[in-house]
Amino acid sequence: MSGASRPAVVDLAGRWRWRIRVDGRRAHAHEPLPGRGGPVRLVEVDADSVATLRRLLAEPAAVTPARRLRLRVRRWSPPAPGWSGRLGPLPQLRRHRIRLPGRGGVLPVGASRAGVARVEVEVGRAVPLYDLLGAALAVLAPVRPLPRPASADVTGLGAAPAWLPPAANHTVGAGPLVANPEIRAYDVVLAADAAALPAPADLVGVAVTAGDTGARVTNRQPIVLIDSAVANPIGRGRRYGPQEPIAWLDFPPGEPVPRWRLRTGAEPDGPTVVSGRLDQVPLDGARLAAVRGFGNVWCGEVPASDPAATATLLAQLAATGVVLRVPTLPPAVADRLAEPLLRVLASEPPAVTADGLEWEIRSVRQRSAALRGHAAAFASGAVTVGTLPALAAPPSVSAVLVTRRPEYLPDVVGHLARQTYPELEIVLCLHGIELAADLRSRLVDCGRPIQVFTAPAGLSFGEVMGAATARARGSLITKVDDDDVYGPEHVWDLVLAREYSGATLVGKAAEFVVLQTLGVTVRRAAVPPEAYGAPVAGGTMLLARGDLEAVGGWRPVPRSVDRGLMDRVLRSGGLIYRTHPLGYLYERRSSGHTWDAGLDYFLRRAGQQWDRVPRHREFGTEVTVG
């Protein structure tokens, strides 16, 4: 380790200043600084990237009370050109200063080189360093937890686990726990040592032991959890297939501390690309960035020496979207992984002769299983389900559908009824039309909660979308078009993307286009998937109801309402994110469309083609036998 990376705690004015350096491997401060009988006045943090800065949130140092933070991130670039975040809320904020690279505080449009970002914050009353770092992080990266009508206050005792993302209802404390006579003081308390936990009573709703790699209620099997803001498929693009770079994952035997490594080359004994110790799992952003350079990872024999750390490592790798194959696992490791993910990891990859779409499908199934089964936003509810069962459910979604074409409704309502997402309602607005009694009855009996109402024909499309949104009960709103095809995982895809991207609005590109008059589907690779930036297909947009209303809702225009909303999101400082395109078929029918660019537009730059539609479960178009 170089001298620049060594622990540096300097004594200036009697330990009233504290300097922490964070490099690509770990934070070099592990004990709260006592100060002069009180809080630290100034904390200086020097980090090489936002990804490594996140690790400091899980260090015991983050519990230290401080009044002022001076943060420098040596390599920072915005997730989208021109974007910058906003300082998170802090009590008694006195002053803050933000300096971002480039003119006007941002990098030039199209710039790929990172620059130095600086954030200074001062508050009137000392708060844990965790709170100061969380507020500063919101300037440098999108921090937008999923909306929920109810959630628990979570307190990390001594330190927060690495899988716990920063949020307004997440705090840390050094202890002891303090009672509140007005309300239960703590809903969920996490501690690395079970001996430090109080018995659940009026003081604490649920007491949980939590290390870096998982959490469990006393006498229950550990649940491996990951932070999806760190382990995710952002930037994955379209790199799929046997021709993509292969890495070999192994666990060198005979090491005094168990290790893992990724090696490259045609054989598993090639040079090491990235490695680490199992006791330093979960992986930080720097190591995961190296993993994203590969298309495929083949894993050999897996040891059982540290099952929680090994399971966490595999879950993180799987969440990046690299095609990961793990044929066998020790029971102690397998027990800590979700069943859907286990099935995917053990399955054979597509044949060498299979096209890239087959490999892409394998990647999407794998990362979806990893995120749904292990991302803290979705899996941590299982920790408290026995005491707080309502908190285990994902946020509710309302699918808003406005139509003037009743003949399309059986198909599109059927697509929505077959969604695997559990908390979904359908809001169907009939724009100046009425339904026949038998059709209305069929739709109401679709198996999902559904509201059906009529809006006057004289209202603009934007006004009708506003009326439908006003009736929606979901925390999240997704727009659905009546003439498109939605696979059964489509809503899950959008909710996952909203969670790991932190974007205000997420959607899919209209990449698979059904040209009905020609009887073919073409794939148009116009914009990269798993990337920040507009556009997304209007019939796939998803955002929180609160965010929709905060930007002014839908514009009262007769057409281009999708573009109007995306423009409002961007003008308000929000981000737009495109997830993968699977599960959505954009149909161009012979009956015409409000926007009609002609068939030539869709045939230009078209790649792969299929007769009629691609037959895959992801699109809900698989061929059934019998």
JSON list of N, CA, C and O in Angstrom, two decimals, residues 152 154 187-188 190 205-208 215-218 220-221 223 225 376 378-394 423:
[
{"chain": "A", "resi": 152, "resn": "ALA", "atom": "N", "xyz": [-40.25, 1.59, 7.68]},
{"chain": "A", "resi": 152, "resn": "ALA", "atom": "CA", "xyz": [-39.69, 1.57, 9.04]},
{"chain": "A", "resi": 152, "resn": "ALA", "atom": "C", "xyz": [-38.52, 2.55, 9.14]},
{"chain": "A", "resi": 152, "resn": "ALA", "atom": "O", "xyz": [-37.77, 2.73, 8.18]},
{"chain": "A", "resi": 154, "resn": "VAL", "atom": "N", "xyz": [-34.93, 2.84, 10.30]},
{"chain": "A", "resi": 154, "resn": "VAL", "atom": "CA", "xyz": [-33.88, 1.84, 10.47]},
{"chain": "A", "resi": 154, "resn": "VAL", "atom": "C", "xyz": [-32.66, 2.52, 11.06]},
{"chain": "A", "resi": 154, "resn": "VAL", "atom": "O", "xyz": [-32.19, 3.54, 10.54]},
{"chain": "A", "resi": 187, "resn": "ASP", "atom": "N", "xyz": [-37.88, 1.51, 15.08]},
{"chain": "A", "resi": 187, "resn": "ASP", "atom": "CA", "xyz": [-38.64, 0.43, 14.43]},
{"chain": "A", "resi": 187, "resn": "ASP", "atom": "C", "xyz": [-37.76, -0.78, 14.21]},
{"chain": "A", "resi": 187, "resn": "ASP", "atom": "O", "xyz": [-38.10, -1.90, 14.57]},
{"chain": "A", "resi": 188, "resn": "VAL", "atom": "N", "xyz": [-36.60, -0.55, 13.56]},
{"chain": "A", "resi": 188, "resn": "VAL", "atom": "CA", "xyz": [-35.66, -1.64, 13.27]},
{"chain": "A", "resi": 188, "resn": "VAL", "atom": "C", "xyz": [-34.27, -1.17, 13.69]},
{"chain": "A", "resi": 188, "resn": "VAL", "atom": "O", "xyz": [-33.83, -0.09, 13.30]},
{"chain": "A", "resi": 190, "resn": "LEU", "atom": "N", "xyz": [-30.24, -2.38, 13.69]},
{"chain": "A", "resi": 190, "resn": "LEU", "atom": "CA", "xyz": [-29.27, -3.31, 13.12]},
{"chain": "A", "resi": 190, "resn": "LEU", "atom": "C", "xyz": [-27.96, -3.19, 13.89]},
{"chain": "A", "resi": 190, "resn": "LEU", "atom": "O", "xyz": [-27.50, -2.08, 14.17]},
{"chain": "A", "resi": 205, "resn": "GLY", "atom": "N", "xyz": [-38.89, -2.09, 17.70]},
{"chain": "A", "resi": 205, "resn": "GLY", "atom": "CA", "xyz": [-39.84, -2.99, 17.06]},
{"chain": "A", "resi": 205, "resn": "GLY", "atom": "C", "xyz": [-39.21, -4.33, 16.71]},
{"chain": "A", "resi": 205, "resn": "GLY", "atom": "O", "xyz": [-39.69, -5.38, 17.09]},
{"chain": "A", "resi": 206, "resn": "VAL", "atom": "N", "xyz": [-38.08, -4.29, 15.97]},
{"chain": "A", "resi": 206, "resn": "VAL", "atom": "CA", "xyz": [-37.37, -5.50, 15.55]},
{"chain": "A", "resi": 206, "resn": "VAL", "atom": "C", "xyz": [-35.89, -5.27, 15.74]},
{"chain": "A", "resi": 206, "resn": "VAL", "atom": "O", "xyz": [-35.34, -4.27, 15.26]},
{"chain": "A", "resi": 207, "resn": "ALA", "atom": "N", "xyz": [-35.22, -6.17, 16.43]},
{"chain": "A", "resi": 207, "resn": "ALA", "atom": "CA", "xyz": [-33.77, -6.11, 16.60]},
{"chain": "A", "resi": 207, "resn": "ALA", "atom": "C", "xyz": [-33.15, -7.16, 15.69]},
{"chain": "A", "resi": 207, "resn": "ALA", "atom": "O", "xyz": [-33.54, -8.32, 15.70]},
{"chain": "A", "resi": 208, "resn": "VAL", "atom": "N", "xyz": [-32.17, -6.74, 14.89]},
{"chain": "A", "resi": 208, "resn": "VAL", "atom": "CA", "xyz": [-31.62, -7.59, 13.84]},
{"chain": "A", "resi": 208, "resn": "VAL", "atom": "C", "xyz": [-30.11, -7.56, 13.91]},
{"chain": "A", "resi": 208, "resn": "VAL", "atom": "O", "xyz": [-29.53, -6.48, 14.07]},
{"chain": "A", "resi": 215, "resn": "ALA", "atom": "N", "xyz": [-28.41, -10.05, 6.80]},
{"chain": "A", "resi": 215, "resn": "ALA", "atom": "CA", "xyz": [-29.15, -9.70, 8.00]},
{"chain": "A", "resi": 215, "resn": "ALA", "atom": "C", "xyz": [-30.01, -10.88, 8.39]},
{"chain": "A", "resi": 215, "resn": "ALA", "atom": "O", "xyz": [-30.40, -11.68, 7.55]},
{"chain": "A", "resi": 216, "resn": "ARG", "atom": "N", "xyz": [-30.31, -10.98, 9.66]},
{"chain": "A", "resi": 216, "resn": "ARG", "atom": "CA", "xyz": [-31.21, -12.06, 10.08]},
{"chain": "A", "resi": 216, "resn": "ARG", "atom": "C", "xyz": [-31.90, -11.65, 11.37]},
{"chain": "A", "resi": 216, "resn": "ARG", "atom": "O", "xyz": [-31.35, -10.92, 12.20]},
{"chain": "A", "resi": 217, "resn": "VAL", "atom": "N", "xyz": [-33.10, -12.11, 11.51]},
{"chain": "A", "resi": 217, "resn": "VAL", "atom": "CA", "xyz": [-33.76, -12.03, 12.79]},
{"chain": "A", "resi": 217, "resn": "VAL", "atom": "C", "xyz": [-33.23, -13.19, 13.63]},
{"chain": "A", "resi": 217, "resn": "VAL", "atom": "O", "xyz": [-32.89, -14.25, 13.10]},
{"chain": "A", "resi": 218, "resn": "THR", "atom": "N", "xyz": [-33.11, -12.98, 14.92]},
{"chain": "A", "resi": 218, "resn": "THR", "atom": "CA", "xyz": [-32.53, -14.01, 15.78]},
{"chain": "A", "resi": 218, "resn": "THR", "atom": "C", "xyz": [-33.19, -15.37, 15.52]},
{"chain": "A", "resi": 218, "resn": "THR", "atom": "O", "xyz": [-34.40, -15.49, 15.41]},
{"chain": "A", "resi": 220, "resn": "ARG", "atom": "N", "xyz": [-33.02, -17.11, 12.84]},
{"chain": "A", "resi": 220, "resn": "ARG", "atom": "CA", "xyz": [-33.46, -17.33, 11.46]},
{"chain": "A", "resi": 220, "resn": "ARG", "atom": "C", "xyz": [-32.26, -17.39, 10.53]},
{"chain": "A", "resi": 220, "resn": "ARG", "atom": "O", "xyz": [-31.20, -16.83, 10.81]},
{"chain": "A", "resi": 221, "resn": "GLN", "atom": "N", "xyz": [-32.45, -18.07, 9.39]},
{"chain": "A", "resi": 221, "resn": "GLN", "atom": "CA", "xyz": [-31.38, -18.19, 8.41]},
{"chain": "A", "resi": 221, "resn": "GLN", "atom": "C", "xyz": [-31.00, -16.81, 7.86]},
{"chain": "A", "resi": 221, "resn": "GLN", "atom": "O", "xyz": [-31.86, -16.00, 7.55]},
{"chain": "A", "resi": 223, "resn": "ILE", "atom": "N", "xyz": [-30.10, -13.79, 5.46]},
{"chain": "A", "resi": 223, "resn": "ILE", "atom": "CA", "xyz": [-30.55, -13.38, 4.14]},
{"chain": "A", "resi": 223, "resn": "ILE", "atom": "C", "xyz": [-29.47, -12.48, 3.55]},
{"chain": "A", "resi": 223, "resn": "ILE", "atom": "O", "xyz": [-29.12, -11.46, 4.14]},
{"chain": "A", "resi": 225, "resn": "LEU", "atom": "N", "xyz": [-27.99, -9.69, 1.42]},
{"chain": "A", "resi": 225, "resn": "LEU", "atom": "CA", "xyz": [-28.52, -8.45, 0.86]},
{"chain": "A", "resi": 225, "resn": "LEU", "atom": "C", "xyz": [-27.40, -7.67, 0.18]},
{"chain": "A", "resi": 225, "resn": "LEU", "atom": "O", "xyz": [-26.24, -7.76, 0.60]},
{"chain": "A", "resi": 376, "resn": "ALA", "atom": "N", "xyz": [-31.51, -4.63, -1.29]},
{"chain": "A", "resi": 376, "resn": "ALA", "atom": "CA", "xyz": [-32.09, -4.30, 0.01]},
{"chain": "A", "resi": 376, "resn": "ALA", "atom": "C", "xyz": [-33.49, -3.70, -0.13]},
{"chain": "A", "resi": 376, "resn": "ALA", "atom": "O", "xyz": [-34.35, -3.92, 0.72]},
{"chain": "A", "resi": 378, "resn": "PHE", "atom": "N", "xyz": [-35.85, -4.52, -1.97]},
{"chain": "A", "resi": 378, "resn": "PHE", "atom": "CA", "xyz": [-36.89, -5.53, -2.17]},
{"chain": "A", "resi": 378, "resn": "PHE", "atom": "C", "xyz": [-36.79, -6.70, -1.21]},
{"chain": "A", "resi": 378, "resn": "PHE", "atom": "O", "xyz": [-37.80, -7.29, -0.84]},
{"chain": "A", "resi": 379, "resn": "ALA", "atom": "N", "xyz": [-35.58, -7.06, -0.81]},
{"chain": "A", "resi": 379, "resn": "ALA", "atom": "CA", "xyz": [-35.40, -8.26, 0.00]},
{"chain": "A", "resi": 379, "resn": "ALA", "atom": "C", "xyz": [-35.32, -8.01, 1.49]},
{"chain": "A", "resi": 379, "resn": "ALA", "atom": "O", "xyz": [-35.53, -8.92, 2.28]},
{"chain": "A", "resi": 380, "resn": "SER", "atom": "N", "xyz": [-35.00, -6.78, 1.90]},
{"chain": "A", "resi": 380, "resn": "SER", "atom": "CA", "xyz": [-34.82, -6.54, 3.34]},
{"chain": "A", "resi": 380, "resn": "SER", "atom": "C", "xyz": [-36.13, -6.65, 4.10]},
{"chain": "A", "resi": 380, "resn": "SER", "atom": "O", "xyz": [-36.13, -6.88, 5.31]},
{"chain": "A", "resi": 381, "resn": "GLY", "atom": "N", "xyz": [-37.26, -6.52, 3.42]},
{"chain": "A", "resi": 381, "resn": "GLY", "atom": "CA", "xyz": [-38.54, -6.68, 4.11]},
{"chain": "A", "resi": 381, "resn": "GLY", "atom": "C", "xyz": [-38.73, -8.06, 4.69]},
{"chain": "A", "resi": 381, "resn": "GLY", "atom": "O", "xyz": [-39.47, -8.23, 5.67]},
{"chain": "A", "resi": 382, "resn": "ALA", "atom": "N", "xyz": [-38.04, -9.06, 4.11]},
{"chain": "A", "resi": 382, "resn": "ALA", "atom": "CA", "xyz": [-38.15, -10.41, 4.65]},
{"chain": "A", "resi": 382, "resn": "ALA", "atom": "C", "xyz": [-37.59, -10.51, 6.06]},
{"chain": "A", "resi": 382, "resn": "ALA", "atom": "O", "xyz": [-37.96, -11.39, 6.83]},
{"chain": "A", "resi": 383, "resn": "VAL", "atom": "N", "xyz": [-36.68, -9.59, 6.40]},
{"chain": "A", "resi": 383, "resn": "VAL", "atom": "CA", "xyz": [-36.08, -9.61, 7.74]},
{"chain": "A", "resi": 383, "resn": "VAL", "atom": "C", "xyz": [-37.13, -9.30, 8.80]},
{"chain": "A", "resi": 383, "resn": "VAL", "atom": "O", "xyz": [-37.10, -9.84, 9.90]},
{"chain": "A", "resi": 384, "resn": "THR", "atom": "N", "xyz": [-38.06, -8.42, 8.48]},
{"chain": "A", "resi": 384, "resn": "THR", "atom": "CA", "xyz": [-39.03, -7.97, 9.48]},
{"chain": "A", "resi": 384, "resn": "THR", "atom": "C", "xyz": [-40.43, -8.47, 9.21]},
{"chain": "A", "resi": 384, "resn": "THR", "atom": "O", "xyz": [-41.38, -8.01, 9.85]},
{"chain": "A", "resi": 385, "resn": "VAL", "atom": "N", "xyz": [-40.59, -9.41, 8.28]},
{"chain": "A", "resi": 385, "resn": "VAL", "atom": "CA", "xyz": [-41.93, -9.79, 7.85]},
{"chain": "A", "resi": 385, "resn": "VAL", "atom": "C", "xyz": [-42.75, -10.37, 9.00]},
{"chain": "A", "resi": 385, "resn": "VAL", "atom": "O", "xyz": [-43.98, -10.24, 9.03]},
{"chain": "A", "resi": 386, "resn": "GLY", "atom": "N", "xyz": [-42.08, -11.03, 9.97]},
{"chain": "A", "resi": 386, "resn": "GLY", "atom": "CA", "xyz": [-42.84, -11.60, 11.08]},
{"chain": "A", "resi": 386, "resn": "GLY", "atom": "C", "xyz": [-43.47, -10.56, 11.98]},
{"chain": "A", "resi": 386, "resn": "GLY", "atom": "O", "xyz": [-44.52, -10.79, 12.57]},
{"chain": "A", "resi": 387, "resn": "THR", "atom": "N", "xyz": [-42.83, -9.38, 12.10]},
{"chain": "A", "resi": 387, "resn": "THR", "atom": "CA", "xyz": [-43.31, -8.32, 12.99]},
{"chain": "A", "resi": 387, "resn": "THR", "atom": "C", "xyz": [-44.00, -7.19, 12.23]},
{"chain": "A", "resi": 387, "resn": "THR", "atom": "O", "xyz": [-44.99, -6.64, 12.68]},
{"chain": "A", "resi": 388, "resn": "LEU", "atom": "N", "xyz": [-43.44, -6.84, 11.06]},
{"chain": "A", "resi": 388, "resn": "LEU", "atom": "CA", "xyz": [-43.97, -5.74, 10.25]},
{"chain": "A", "resi": 388, "resn": "LEU", "atom": "C", "xyz": [-44.27, -6.26, 8.84]},
{"chain": "A", "resi": 388, "resn": "LEU", "atom": "O", "xyz": [-43.58, -5.91, 7.88]},
{"chain": "A", "resi": 389, "resn": "PRO", "atom": "N", "xyz": [-45.27, -7.11, 8.68]},
{"chain": "A", "resi": 389, "resn": "PRO", "atom": "CA", "xyz": [-45.47, -7.80, 7.40]},
{"chain": "A", "resi": 389, "resn": "PRO", "atom": "C", "xyz": [-45.79, -6.86, 6.25]},
{"chain": "A", "resi": 389, "resn": "PRO", "atom": "O", "xyz": [-45.43, -7.14, 5.10]},
{"chain": "A", "resi": 390, "resn": "ALA", "atom": "N", "xyz": [-46.45, -5.74, 6.49]},
{"chain": "A", "resi": 390, "resn": "ALA", "atom": "CA", "xyz": [-46.83, -4.85, 5.40]},
{"chain": "A", "resi": 390, "resn": "ALA", "atom": "C", "xyz": [-45.62, -4.22, 4.73]},
{"chain": "A", "resi": 390, "resn": "ALA", "atom": "O", "xyz": [-45.71, -3.78, 3.58]},
{"chain": "A", "resi": 391, "resn": "LEU", "atom": "N", "xyz": [-44.48, -4.17, 5.41]},
{"chain": "A", "resi": 391, "resn": "LEU", "atom": "CA", "xyz": [-43.31, -3.51, 4.85]},
{"chain": "A", "resi": 391, "resn": "LEU", "atom": "C", "xyz": [-42.58, -4.38, 3.84]},
{"chain": "A", "resi": 391, "resn": "LEU", "atom": "O", "xyz": [-41.65, -3.91, 3.17]},
{"chain": "A", "resi": 392, "resn": "ALA", "atom": "N", "xyz": [-42.95, -5.63, 3.72]},
{"chain": "A", "resi": 392, "resn": "ALA", "atom": "CA", "xyz": [-42.27, -6.53, 2.79]},
{"chain": "A", "resi": 392, "resn": "ALA", "atom": "C", "xyz": [-42.75, -6.38, 1.35]},
{"chain": "A", "resi": 392, "resn": "ALA", "atom": "O", "xyz": [-42.10, -6.86, 0.42]},
{"chain": "A", "resi": 393, "resn": "ALA", "atom": "N", "xyz": [-43.88, -5.73, 1.14]},
{"chain": "A", "resi": 393, "resn": "ALA", "atom": "CA", "xyz": [-44.45, -5.62, -0.20]},
{"chain": "A", "resi": 393, "resn": "ALA", "atom": "C", "xyz": [-43.72, -4.55, -1.00]},
{"chain": "A", "resi": 393, "resn": "ALA", "atom": "O", "xyz": [-43.34, -3.51, -0.46]},
{"chain": "A", "resi": 394, "resn": "PRO", "atom": "N", "xyz": [-43.50, -4.77, -2.31]},
{"chain": "A", "resi": 394, "resn": "PRO", "atom": "CA", "xyz": [-42.91, -3.71, -3.14]},
{"chain": "A", "resi": 394, "resn": "PRO", "atom": "C", "xyz": [-43.91, -2.58, -3.33]},
{"chain": "A", "resi": 394, "resn": "PRO", "atom": "O", "xyz": [-45.11, -2.75, -3.06]},
{"chain": "A", "resi": 423, "resn": "GLU", "atom": "N", "xyz": [-48.12, -5.97, -6.95]},
{"chain": "A", "resi": 423, "resn": "GLU", "atom": "CA", "xyz": [-48.91, -4.81, -6.50]},
{"chain": "A", "resi": 423, "resn": "GLU", "atom": "C", "xyz": [-49.24, -3.92, -7.70]},
{"chain": "A", "resi": 423, "resn": "GLU", "atom": "O", "xyz": [-48.65, -2.87, -7.90]}
]
